[in-house]
Amino acid sequence: MTTTFHHIESLRDALQSQRVKKRIALVPTMGNLHDGHLSLVKLAQEHADVVVVSIFVNPTQFGENEDFDSYPRTLEKDMSKLTEAGADYVFAPSVEEMYAKLPVDTKISMGAIAEQLCGQSRSTHFDGVAIVVSKLFNIVQPDVAIFGKKDYQQLAIIRQLVQDLSYPIKIIGGEIVRAEDGLALSSRNQYLTEKERQTAPLLHEEIQKLASHFARGEHLIVGTSALIKKTVQTLTAAGFEIDYLKIRTQQLQPIENQDKQLIILVAAWLGRTRLLDNQEITVL
Ligand code: AMP
């Protein structure tokens, strides 16, 4: 049975008795659940006895001109999906329950890792993520927490948060779940027009092609920028406006010639929808 809580104290009370003998997993989400989220619930069930899914559209991670107000909120549908998936507890607090006062005076600054990639165009985003995830960690006190690799930079930032603040929580990254045509599932995909939805899978297709060039070590011969430039040109010609397309180590550091575990990270606008994707690479 799935039980829903809207208040911190009642969730804490319910978890109190479970905590003694059972492992607790947390899956933080903003709701509007799709198969990507549900894959994280499944992963959580493999690592814990009690699975808590939080559903909270967190205002502190949205910039001023972003889609906080219009972000899809579908709590009832989400609950039936979570019941079917066998989640134990759903935590769906109001903004007032989570934040006595906004803006929050307490800041968590994630430093350099949060300033690159998405942080370039969303300067306060990851500090907002760090605040809400810290609060959720303190409320739920899970043994494990599951985050998707879809938001790869977010996952890396959470790992840093856990290390820097000594949270006794194991962080597990779930693989990206995609539509049949390759588009990474995302709640924001529903902003795409029909025509944009047809173009959208090209993002994955092109970064996969680019990944195969890196995997063959071609960047060591022609240089990374030459490889990336071609992909940017193809995507731009198809109608994408590239926010960034970068190659990093899997710890999100600039790459050196000897690095073998790489990742391509991309954010691109298609009309009014910002799409995010990435591809891990092992250089052969
Ligand atoms: P969101 O509701 O968008 O904040 O996402 C909640 C969690 O689900 C985050 O850890 C995301 O990385 C993860 N997630 C979102 N989309 C996918 C996907 N297509 N595959 C796997 N995980 C995902």
PDB file of C-alpha atoms and ligand atoms in Angstrom:
ATOM      1  CA  MET A   1       0.000   0.000   0.000  1.00  0.00           C
ATOM      2  CA  THR A   2       1.235   3.509  -0.807  1.00  0.00           C
ATOM      3  CA  THR A   3       0.682   6.146   1.868  1.00  0.00           C
ATOM      4  CA  THR A   4       0.852   9.844   1.071  1.00  0.00           C
ATOM      5  CA  PHE A   5       2.106  12.528   3.441  1.00  0.00           C
ATOM      6  CA  HIS A   6       1.848  16.266   3.033  1.00  0.00           C
ATOM      7  CA  HIS A   7       3.507  17.145   6.332  1.00  0.00           C
ATOM      8  CA  ILE A   8       7.071  16.690   7.515  1.00  0.00           C
ATOM      9  CA  GLU A   9       6.161  15.579  11.048  1.00  0.00           C
ATOM     10  CA  SER A  10       3.750  12.857   9.959  1.00  0.00           C
ATOM     11  CA  LEU A  11       6.281  11.425   7.493  1.00  0.00           C
ATOM     12  CA  ARG A  12       8.969  11.496  10.204  1.00  0.00           C
ATOM     13  CA  ASP A  13       6.633   9.676  12.618  1.00  0.00           C
ATOM     14  CA  ALA A  14       5.842   6.983  10.064  1.00  0.00           C
ATOM     15  CA  LEU A  15       9.529   6.455   9.239  1.00  0.00           C
ATOM     16  CA  GLN A  16      10.632   6.374  12.868  1.00  0.00           C
ATOM     17  CA  SER A  17       9.472   2.803  13.537  1.00  0.00           C
ATOM     18  CA  GLN A  18      10.663   1.524  10.135  1.00  0.00           C
ATOM     19  CA  ARG A  19      14.156   2.884  10.584  1.00  0.00           C
ATOM     20  CA  VAL A  20      15.164   0.389  13.292  1.00  0.00           C
ATOM     21  CA  LYS A  21      15.192  -2.708  11.098  1.00  0.00           C
ATOM     22  CA  LYS A  22      14.689  -1.497   7.549  1.00  0.00           C
ATOM     23  CA  ARG A  23      16.727   0.286   4.930  1.00  0.00           C
ATOM     24  CA  ILE A  24      15.085   3.413   3.584  1.00  0.00           C
ATOM     25  CA  ALA A  25      15.503   4.774   0.046  1.00  0.00           C
ATOM     26  CA  LEU A  26      14.580   8.241  -1.165  1.00  0.00           C
ATOM     27  CA  VAL A  27      13.714   9.107  -4.772  1.00  0.00           C
ATOM     28  CA  PRO A  28      13.367  12.901  -5.095  1.00  0.00           C
ATOM     29  CA  THR A  29      11.187  14.105  -7.992  1.00  0.00           C
ATOM     30  CA  MET A  30       9.180  17.093  -9.117  1.00  0.00           C
ATOM     31  CA  GLY A  31       6.285  14.840 -10.131  1.00  0.00           C
ATOM     32  CA  ASN A  32       4.609  14.502 -13.521  1.00  0.00           C
ATOM     33  CA  LEU A  33       6.068  11.042 -13.417  1.00  0.00           C
ATOM     34  CA  HIS A  34       7.146   9.027 -16.451  1.00  0.00           C
ATOM     35  CA  ASP A  35       8.977   5.741 -16.947  1.00  0.00           C
ATOM     36  CA  GLY A  36      12.317   7.422 -16.156  1.00  0.00           C
ATOM     37  CA  HIS A  37      11.124   8.248 -12.639  1.00  0.00           C
ATOM     38  CA  LEU A  38       9.570   4.803 -12.247  1.00  0.00           C
ATOM     39  CA  SER A  39      12.870   3.146 -13.178  1.00  0.00           C
ATOM     40  CA  LEU A  40      14.408   4.973 -10.210  1.00  0.00           C
ATOM     41  CA  VAL A  41      11.673   3.626  -7.933  1.00  0.00           C
ATOM     42  CA  LYS A  42      12.491   0.115  -9.152  1.00  0.00           C
ATOM     43  CA  LEU A  43      16.190   0.695  -8.509  1.00  0.00           C
ATOM     44  CA  ALA A  44      15.327   1.995  -5.028  1.00  0.00           C
ATOM     45  CA  GLN A  45      13.382  -1.201  -4.303  1.00  0.00           C
ATOM     46  CA  GLU A  46      16.493  -3.210  -5.171  1.00  0.00           C
ATOM     47  CA  HIS A  47      18.516  -1.294  -2.581  1.00  0.00           C
ATOM     48  CA  ALA A  48      16.077  -0.762   0.296  1.00  0.00           C
ATOM     49  CA  ASP A  49      13.023  -2.134   2.120  1.00  0.00           C
ATOM     50  CA  VAL A  50      11.060   1.104   2.298  1.00  0.00           C
ATOM     51  CA  VAL A  51      10.881   3.464  -0.692  1.00  0.00           C
ATOM     52  CA  VAL A  52       9.949   7.110  -0.193  1.00  0.00           C
ATOM     53  CA  VAL A  53       9.228   9.165  -3.317  1.00  0.00           C
ATOM     54  CA  SER A  54       9.084  12.912  -2.867  1.00  0.00           C
ATOM     55  CA  ILE A  55       7.046  15.048  -5.224  1.00  0.00           C
ATOM     56  CA  PHE A  56       7.847  18.708  -4.887  1.00  0.00           C
ATOM     57  CA  VAL A  57       8.204  21.426  -7.494  1.00  0.00           C
ATOM     58  CA  ASN A  58      10.931  23.308  -5.717  1.00  0.00           C
ATOM     59  CA  PRO A  59      10.756  27.089  -6.213  1.00  0.00           C
ATOM     60  CA  THR A  60      14.354  27.726  -5.128  1.00  0.00           C
ATOM     61  CA  GLN A  61      15.809  25.886  -8.128  1.00  0.00           C
ATOM     62  CA  PHE A  62      13.860  27.863 -10.727  1.00  0.00           C
ATOM     63  CA  GLY A  63      15.231  31.121 -12.118  1.00  0.00           C
ATOM     64  CA  GLU A  64      13.036  34.217 -12.380  1.00  0.00           C
ATOM     65  CA  ASN A  65      11.990  33.696 -15.977  1.00  0.00           C
ATOM     66  CA  GLU A  66      11.719  29.930 -15.808  1.00  0.00           C
ATOM     67  CA  ASP A  67       8.679  27.664 -15.806  1.00  0.00           C
ATOM     68  CA  PHE A  68       7.937  27.302 -12.071  1.00  0.00           C
ATOM     69  CA  ASP A  69       4.301  28.386 -12.462  1.00  0.00           C
ATOM     70  CA  SER A  70       3.597  26.367 -15.584  1.00  0.00           C
ATOM     71  CA  TYR A  71       5.549  23.226 -14.559  1.00  0.00           C
ATOM     72  CA  PRO A  72       3.093  20.297 -14.935  1.00  0.00           C
ATOM     73  CA  ARG A  73       1.571  19.235 -11.602  1.00  0.00           C
ATOM     74  CA  THR A  74      -0.286  15.924 -11.843  1.00  0.00           C
ATOM     75  CA  LEU A  75      -0.367  14.585  -8.286  1.00  0.00           C
ATOM     76  CA  GLU A  76      -3.325  12.229  -8.668  1.00  0.00           C
ATOM     77  CA  LYS A  77      -1.939  10.529 -11.763  1.00  0.00           C
ATOM     78  CA  ASP A  78       1.483  10.350 -10.105  1.00  0.00           C
ATOM     79  CA  MET A  79      -0.017   8.646  -7.047  1.00  0.00           C
ATOM     80  CA  SER A  80      -1.665   5.926  -9.073  1.00  0.00           C
ATOM     81  CA  LYS A  81       1.601   5.282 -10.953  1.00  0.00           C
ATOM     82  CA  LEU A  82       3.470   5.056  -7.653  1.00  0.00           C
ATOM     83  CA  THR A  83       0.864   2.729  -6.170  1.00  0.00           C
ATOM     84  CA  GLU A  84       1.233   0.483  -9.192  1.00  0.00           C
ATOM     85  CA  ALA A  85       5.038   0.658  -8.893  1.00  0.00           C
ATOM     86  CA  GLY A  86       4.782  -0.364  -5.231  1.00  0.00           C
ATOM     87  CA  ALA A  87       6.324   2.753  -3.655  1.00  0.00           C
ATOM     88  CA  ASP A  88       5.703   2.759   0.093  1.00  0.00           C
ATOM     89  CA  TYR A  89       5.483   6.441   0.947  1.00  0.00           C
ATOM     90  CA  VAL A  90       4.857   9.538  -1.140  1.00  0.00           C
ATOM     91  CA  PHE A  91       5.926  12.837   0.354  1.00  0.00           C
ATOM     92  CA  ALA A  92       4.138  15.718  -1.363  1.00  0.00           C
ATOM     93  CA  PRO A  93       4.538  18.847   0.762  1.00  0.00           C
ATOM     94  CA  SER A  94       3.285  22.337  -0.050  1.00  0.00           C
ATOM     95  CA  VAL A  95       5.802  25.142  -0.627  1.00  0.00           C
ATOM     96  CA  GLU A  96       4.799  26.584   2.788  1.00  0.00           C
ATOM     97  CA  GLU A  97       5.474  23.251   4.492  1.00  0.00           C
ATOM     98  CA  MET A  98       8.993  23.141   3.038  1.00  0.00           C
ATOM     99  CA  TYR A  99       9.902  26.821   3.346  1.00  0.00           C
ATOM    100  CA  ALA A 100       8.767  28.944   6.287  1.00  0.00           C
ATOM    101  CA  LYS A 101      10.094  31.944   4.396  1.00  0.00           C
ATOM    102  CA  LEU A 102      11.215  32.643   0.837  1.00  0.00           C
ATOM    103  CA  PRO A 103      13.806  33.440  -0.284  1.00  0.00           C
ATOM    104  CA  VAL A 104      15.595  31.167   2.175  1.00  0.00           C
ATOM    105  CA  ASP A 105      18.335  33.000   4.019  1.00  0.00           C
ATOM    106  CA  THR A 106      20.511  29.924   4.441  1.00  0.00           C
ATOM    107  CA  LYS A 107      22.588  29.326   1.330  1.00  0.00           C
ATOM    108  CA  ILE A 108      24.465  26.309   0.112  1.00  0.00           C
ATOM    109  CA  SER A 109      26.986  27.257  -2.512  1.00  0.00           C
ATOM    110  CA  MET A 110      28.197  24.270  -4.512  1.00  0.00           C
ATOM    111  CA  GLY A 111      31.226  26.054  -5.967  1.00  0.00           C
ATOM    112  CA  ALA A 112      32.995  25.433  -9.273  1.00  0.00           C
ATOM    113  CA  ILE A 113      31.164  22.234 -10.231  1.00  0.00           C
ATOM    114  CA  ALA A 114      27.879  24.205 -10.298  1.00  0.00           C
ATOM    115  CA  GLU A 115      29.223  27.144 -12.271  1.00  0.00           C
ATOM    116  CA  GLN A 116      29.879  25.258 -15.501  1.00  0.00           C
ATOM    117  CA  LEU A 117      27.487  23.607 -18.009  1.00  0.00           C
ATOM    118  CA  CYS A 118      23.867  24.248 -16.849  1.00  0.00           C
ATOM    119  CA  GLY A 119      25.207  26.625 -14.192  1.00  0.00           C
ATOM    120  CA  GLN A 120      26.352  29.042 -16.912  1.00  0.00           C
ATOM    121  CA  SER A 121      22.796  29.876 -17.920  1.00  0.00           C
ATOM    122  CA  ARG A 122      21.071  28.884 -14.648  1.00  0.00           C
ATOM    123  CA  SER A 123      23.301  30.562 -12.059  1.00  0.00           C
ATOM    124  CA  THR A 124      21.187  29.840  -8.944  1.00  0.00           C
ATOM    125  CA  HIS A 125      19.756  26.492 -10.030  1.00  0.00           C
ATOM    126  CA  PHE A 126      22.127  24.060  -8.335  1.00  0.00           C
ATOM    127  CA  ASP A 127      22.290  26.000  -5.068  1.00  0.00           C
ATOM    128  CA  GLY A 128      18.483  25.684  -5.018  1.00  0.00           C
ATOM    129  CA  VAL A 129      18.758  21.956  -5.728  1.00  0.00           C
ATOM    130  CA  ALA A 130      21.323  21.602  -2.924  1.00  0.00           C
ATOM    131  CA  ILE A 131      18.999  23.318  -0.422  1.00  0.00           C
ATOM    132  CA  VAL A 132      15.969  21.191  -1.236  1.00  0.00           C
ATOM    133  CA  VAL A 133      17.907  17.925  -1.407  1.00  0.00           C
ATOM    134  CA  SER A 134      19.547  18.717   1.956  1.00  0.00           C
ATOM    135  CA  LYS A 135      16.134  19.348   3.447  1.00  0.00           C
ATOM    136  CA  LEU A 136      14.780  16.095   2.004  1.00  0.00           C
ATOM    137  CA  PHE A 137      17.820  14.212   3.327  1.00  0.00           C
ATOM    138  CA  ASN A 138      17.201  15.675   6.798  1.00  0.00           C
ATOM    139  CA  ILE A 139      13.482  14.947   6.702  1.00  0.00           C
ATOM    140  CA  VAL A 140      13.693  11.379   5.376  1.00  0.00           C
ATOM    141  CA  GLN A 141      17.189  10.425   6.598  1.00  0.00           C
ATOM    142  CA  PRO A 142      17.439   7.716   3.955  1.00  0.00           C
ATOM    143  CA  ASP A 143      20.150   5.058   3.747  1.00  0.00           C
ATOM    144  CA  VAL A 144      20.251   5.449  -0.039  1.00  0.00           C
ATOM    145  CA  ALA A 145      19.051   8.108  -2.460  1.00  0.00           C
ATOM    146  CA  ILE A 146      18.501   7.588  -6.158  1.00  0.00           C
ATOM    147  CA  PHE A 147      19.064  10.201  -8.866  1.00  0.00           C
ATOM    148  CA  GLY A 148      18.906   9.849 -12.652  1.00  0.00           C
ATOM    149  CA  LYS A 149      21.937  10.170 -14.910  1.00  0.00           C
ATOM    150  CA  LYS A 150      19.660  12.202 -17.190  1.00  0.00           C
ATOM    151  CA  ASP A 151      20.587  15.156 -14.956  1.00  0.00           C
ATOM    152  CA  TYR A 152      24.239  14.172 -14.851  1.00  0.00           C
ATOM    153  CA  GLN A 153      25.579  17.433 -13.440  1.00  0.00           C
ATOM    154  CA  GLN A 154      22.940  17.326 -10.704  1.00  0.00           C
ATOM    155  CA  LEU A 155      24.027  13.793  -9.779  1.00  0.00           C
ATOM    156  CA  ALA A 156      27.675  14.901  -9.571  1.00  0.00           C
ATOM    157  CA  ILE A 157      26.673  17.865  -7.405  1.00  0.00           C
ATOM    158  CA  ILE A 158      24.679  15.659  -5.039  1.00  0.00           C
ATOM    159  CA  ARG A 159      27.696  13.363  -4.688  1.00  0.00           C
ATOM    160  CA  GLN A 160      29.789  16.394  -3.766  1.00  0.00           C
ATOM    161  CA  LEU A 161      27.130  17.604  -1.293  1.00  0.00           C
ATOM    162  CA  VAL A 162      27.071  14.201   0.415  1.00  0.00           C
ATOM    163  CA  GLN A 163      30.853  14.123   0.650  1.00  0.00           C
ATOM    164  CA  ASP A 164      31.301  17.725   1.779  1.00  0.00           C
ATOM    165  CA  LEU A 165      28.511  17.658   4.390  1.00  0.00           C
ATOM    166  CA  SER A 166      29.165  14.032   5.485  1.00  0.00           C
ATOM    167  CA  TYR A 167      25.640  12.781   4.882  1.00  0.00           C
ATOM    168  CA  PRO A 168      25.573   9.046   5.735  1.00  0.00           C
ATOM    169  CA  ILE A 169      23.713   8.325   2.501  1.00  0.00           C
ATOM    170  CA  LYS A 170      24.702   6.160  -0.455  1.00  0.00           C
ATOM    171  CA  ILE A 171      23.989   7.879  -3.770  1.00  0.00           C
ATOM    172  CA  ILE A 172      22.995   5.684  -6.688  1.00  0.00           C
ATOM    173  CA  GLY A 173      22.727   6.894 -10.305  1.00  0.00           C
ATOM    174  CA  GLY A 174      19.988   5.413 -12.526  1.00  0.00           C
ATOM    175  CA  GLU A 175      20.449   5.012 -16.291  1.00  0.00           C
ATOM    176  CA  ILE A 176      18.608   7.327 -18.699  1.00  0.00           C
ATOM    177  CA  VAL A 177      15.252   5.972 -19.862  1.00  0.00           C
ATOM    178  CA  ARG A 178      14.419   6.940 -23.446  1.00  0.00           C
ATOM    179  CA  ALA A 179      11.443   6.914 -25.774  1.00  0.00           C
ATOM    180  CA  GLU A 180      11.631   4.348 -28.587  1.00  0.00           C
ATOM    181  CA  ASP A 181      13.074   6.976 -30.939  1.00  0.00           C
ATOM    182  CA  GLY A 182      15.865   7.768 -28.476  1.00  0.00           C
ATOM    183  CA  LEU A 183      14.612  11.002 -26.906  1.00  0.00           C
ATOM    184  CA  ALA A 184      15.384  11.026 -23.184  1.00  0.00           C
ATOM    185  CA  LEU A 185      12.102  11.044 -21.262  1.00  0.00           C
ATOM    186  CA  SER A 186      11.449  14.339 -19.508  1.00  0.00           C
ATOM    187  CA  SER A 187       8.437  16.090 -18.016  1.00  0.00           C
ATOM    188  CA  ARG A 188       9.325  19.071 -20.199  1.00  0.00           C
ATOM    189  CA  ASN A 189       9.001  17.063 -23.461  1.00  0.00           C
ATOM    190  CA  GLN A 190       5.288  17.859 -23.405  1.00  0.00           C
ATOM    191  CA  TYR A 191       6.150  21.495 -24.151  1.00  0.00           C
ATOM    192  CA  LEU A 192       7.340  20.368 -27.622  1.00  0.00           C
ATOM    193  CA  THR A 193       5.085  20.954 -30.621  1.00  0.00           C
ATOM    194  CA  GLU A 194       4.356  17.933 -32.804  1.00  0.00           C
ATOM    195  CA  LYS A 195       6.966  19.065 -35.327  1.00  0.00           C
ATOM    196  CA  GLU A 196       9.589  19.724 -32.640  1.00  0.00           C
ATOM    197  CA  ARG A 197       8.871  16.304 -31.124  1.00  0.00           C
ATOM    198  CA  GLN A 198       9.808  14.770 -34.475  1.00  0.00           C
ATOM    199  CA  THR A 199      13.095  16.698 -34.570  1.00  0.00           C
ATOM    200  CA  ALA A 200      13.973  16.131 -30.890  1.00  0.00           C
ATOM    201  CA  PRO A 201      15.468  12.570 -31.178  1.00  0.00           C
ATOM    202  CA  LEU A 202      18.212  14.018 -33.408  1.00  0.00           C
ATOM    203  CA  LEU A 203      19.866  15.322 -30.244  1.00  0.00           C
ATOM    204  CA  HIS A 204      20.504  11.801 -28.961  1.00  0.00           C
ATOM    205  CA  GLU A 205      21.347  10.520 -32.435  1.00  0.00           C
ATOM    206  CA  GLU A 206      24.000  13.201 -32.981  1.00  0.00           C
ATOM    207  CA  ILE A 207      25.655  12.895 -29.587  1.00  0.00           C
ATOM    208  CA  GLN A 208      25.788   9.138 -30.065  1.00  0.00           C
ATOM    209  CA  LYS A 209      27.606   9.665 -33.368  1.00  0.00           C
ATOM    210  CA  LEU A 210      29.925  12.156 -31.703  1.00  0.00           C
ATOM    211  CA  ALA A 211      30.521   9.677 -28.881  1.00  0.00           C
ATOM    212  CA  SER A 212      31.644   7.031 -31.359  1.00  0.00           C
ATOM    213  CA  HIS A 213      34.275   9.460 -32.760  1.00  0.00           C
ATOM    214  CA  PHE A 214      35.605  10.059 -29.247  1.00  0.00           C
ATOM    215  CA  ALA A 215      35.482   6.341 -28.446  1.00  0.00           C
ATOM    216  CA  ARG A 216      37.775   5.713 -31.428  1.00  0.00           C
ATOM    217  CA  GLY A 217      40.152   8.361 -30.087  1.00  0.00           C
ATOM    218  CA  GLU A 218      39.676  10.706 -33.052  1.00  0.00           C
ATOM    219  CA  HIS A 219      39.864  13.727 -30.729  1.00  0.00           C
ATOM    220  CA  LEU A 220      43.526  12.866 -30.168  1.00  0.00           C
ATOM    221  CA  ILE A 221      44.136  13.359 -33.898  1.00  0.00           C
ATOM    222  CA  VAL A 222      41.826  16.187 -34.997  1.00  0.00           C
ATOM    223  CA  GLY A 223      41.179  17.834 -31.610  1.00  0.00           C
ATOM    224  CA  THR A 224      37.973  17.982 -29.549  1.00  0.00           C
ATOM    225  CA  SER A 225      36.717  21.307 -30.915  1.00  0.00           C
ATOM    226  CA  ALA A 226      36.755  20.109 -34.529  1.00  0.00           C
ATOM    227  CA  LEU A 227      34.638  17.075 -33.601  1.00  0.00           C
ATOM    228  CA  ILE A 228      32.201  19.077 -31.507  1.00  0.00           C
ATOM    229  CA  LYS A 229      31.879  21.861 -34.087  1.00  0.00           C
ATOM    230  CA  LYS A 230      30.475  19.492 -36.681  1.00  0.00           C
ATOM    231  CA  THR A 231      27.771  18.204 -34.300  1.00  0.00           C
ATOM    232  CA  VAL A 232      26.844  21.756 -33.277  1.00  0.00           C
ATOM    233  CA  GLN A 233      26.485  22.679 -36.960  1.00  0.00           C
ATOM    234  CA  THR A 234      24.229  19.694 -37.713  1.00  0.00           C
ATOM    235  CA  LEU A 235      21.988  20.357 -34.694  1.00  0.00           C
ATOM    236  CA  THR A 236      21.808  24.098 -35.359  1.00  0.00           C
ATOM    237  CA  ALA A 237      20.843  23.461 -38.983  1.00  0.00           C
ATOM    238  CA  ALA A 238      18.027  21.195 -37.738  1.00  0.00           C
ATOM    239  CA  GLY A 239      16.614  24.008 -35.563  1.00  0.00           C
ATOM    240  CA  PHE A 240      18.288  23.462 -32.174  1.00  0.00           C
ATOM    241  CA  GLU A 241      19.775  26.398 -30.342  1.00  0.00           C
ATOM    242  CA  ILE A 242      22.739  24.975 -28.473  1.00  0.00           C
ATOM    243  CA  ASP A 243      23.155  26.183 -24.893  1.00  0.00           C
ATOM    244  CA  TYR A 244      26.281  24.026 -24.493  1.00  0.00           C
ATOM    245  CA  LEU A 245      27.807  20.896 -25.966  1.00  0.00           C
ATOM    246  CA  LYS A 246      30.847  19.828 -23.951  1.00  0.00           C
ATOM    247  CA  ILE A 247      33.143  16.904 -23.412  1.00  0.00           C
ATOM    248  CA  ARG A 248      34.283  16.234 -19.844  1.00  0.00           C
ATOM    249  CA  THR A 249      35.668  13.435 -17.739  1.00  0.00           C
ATOM    250  CA  GLN A 250      32.933  11.551 -15.897  1.00  0.00           C
ATOM    251  CA  GLN A 251      33.850  13.641 -12.820  1.00  0.00           C
ATOM    252  CA  LEU A 252      33.041  16.694 -14.958  1.00  0.00           C
ATOM    253  CA  GLN A 253      36.642  17.846 -15.214  1.00  0.00           C
ATOM    254  CA  PRO A 254      38.265  19.106 -18.463  1.00  0.00           C
ATOM    255  CA  ILE A 255      39.681  16.157 -20.384  1.00  0.00           C
ATOM    256  CA  GLU A 256      43.362  15.285 -20.770  1.00  0.00           C
ATOM    257  CA  ASN A 257      44.762  13.075 -23.521  1.00  0.00           C
ATOM    258  CA  GLN A 258      45.139  10.061 -21.237  1.00  0.00           C
ATOM    259  CA  ASP A 259      41.497  10.150 -19.981  1.00  0.00           C
ATOM    260  CA  LYS A 260      39.450   7.135 -21.047  1.00  0.00           C
ATOM    261  CA  GLN A 261      36.130   7.607 -19.206  1.00  0.00           C
ATOM    262  CA  LEU A 262      34.499  10.615 -20.830  1.00  0.00           C
ATOM    263  CA  ILE A 263      31.044  12.083 -21.175  1.00  0.00           C
ATOM    264  CA  ILE A 264      29.374  14.356 -23.715  1.00  0.00           C
ATOM    265  CA  LEU A 265      26.890  16.742 -22.116  1.00  0.00           C
ATOM    266  CA  VAL A 266      24.423  18.812 -24.079  1.00  0.00           C
ATOM    267  CA  ALA A 267      21.668  21.327 -23.380  1.00  0.00           C
ATOM    268  CA  ALA A 268      19.768  22.697 -26.341  1.00  0.00           C
ATOM    269  CA  TRP A 269      16.632  24.684 -26.934  1.00  0.00           C
ATOM    270  CA  LEU A 270      14.066  23.445 -29.405  1.00  0.00           C
ATOM    271  CA  GLY A 271      11.516  26.231 -29.616  1.00  0.00           C
ATOM    272  CA  ARG A 272      10.609  27.031 -25.995  1.00  0.00           C
ATOM    273  CA  THR A 273      11.775  23.666 -24.639  1.00  0.00           C
ATOM    274  CA  ARG A 274      15.222  23.185 -23.149  1.00  0.00           C
ATOM    275  CA  LEU A 275      16.353  19.607 -23.725  1.00  0.00           C
ATOM    276  CA  LEU A 276      19.119  17.958 -21.755  1.00  0.00           C
ATOM    277  CA  ASP A 277      21.029  14.830 -22.680  1.00  0.00           C
ATOM    278  CA  ASN A 278      24.383  13.140 -22.244  1.00  0.00           C
ATOM    279  CA  GLN A 279      26.356  10.129 -23.367  1.00  0.00           C
ATOM    280  CA  GLU A 280      29.056   8.321 -21.419  1.00  0.00           C
ATOM    281  CA  ILE A 281      32.062   7.140 -23.434  1.00  0.00           C
ATOM    282  CA  THR A 282      34.880   4.695 -22.908  1.00  0.00           C
ATOM    283  CA  VAL A 283      37.837   5.512 -25.179  1.00  0.00           C
ATOM    284  CA  LEU A 284      39.026   2.253 -26.707  1.00  0.00           C
TER     285      LEU A 284
HETATM  286  P1  AMP B   1      12.622  15.620 -12.042  1.00  0.00           P
HETATM  287  O1  AMP B   1      11.247  15.214 -11.642  1.00  0.00           O
HETATM  288  O2  AMP B   1      12.741  16.046 -13.460  1.00  0.00           O
HETATM  289  O3  AMP B   1      13.277  16.543 -11.054  1.00  0.00           O
HETATM  290  O4  AMP B   1      13.481  14.283 -11.962  1.00  0.00           O
HETATM  291  C1  AMP B   1      13.524  13.501 -10.803  1.00  0.00           C
HETATM  292  C2  AMP B   1      14.593  12.477 -10.947  1.00  0.00           C
HETATM  293  O5  AMP B   1      14.299  11.649 -12.072  1.00  0.00           O
HETATM  294  C3  AMP B   1      15.984  13.070 -11.204  1.00  0.00           C
HETATM  295  O6  AMP B   1      16.938  12.341 -10.462  1.00  0.00           O
HETATM  296  C4  AMP B   1      16.153  12.886 -12.684  1.00  0.00           C
HETATM  297  O7  AMP B   1      17.504  12.776 -13.069  1.00  0.00           O
HETATM  298  C5  AMP B   1      15.427  11.579 -12.909  1.00  0.00           C
HETATM  299  N1  AMP B   1      15.020  11.444 -14.308  1.00  0.00           N
HETATM  300  C6  AMP B   1      14.341  12.351 -15.060  1.00  0.00           C
HETATM  301  N2  AMP B   1      14.201  11.883 -16.325  1.00  0.00           N
HETATM  302  C7  AMP B   1      14.808  10.670 -16.378  1.00  0.00           C
HETATM  303  C8  AMP B   1      15.016   9.708 -17.398  1.00  0.00           C
HETATM  304  N3  AMP B   1      14.573   9.887 -18.637  1.00  0.00           N
HETATM  305  N4  AMP B   1      15.681   8.577 -17.082  1.00  0.00           N
HETATM  306  C9  AMP B   1      16.154   8.370 -15.819  1.00  0.00           C
HETATM  307  N5  AMP B   1      16.000   9.254 -14.810  1.00  0.00           N
HETATM  308  C10 AMP B   1      15.333  10.378 -15.085  1.00  0.00           C
END
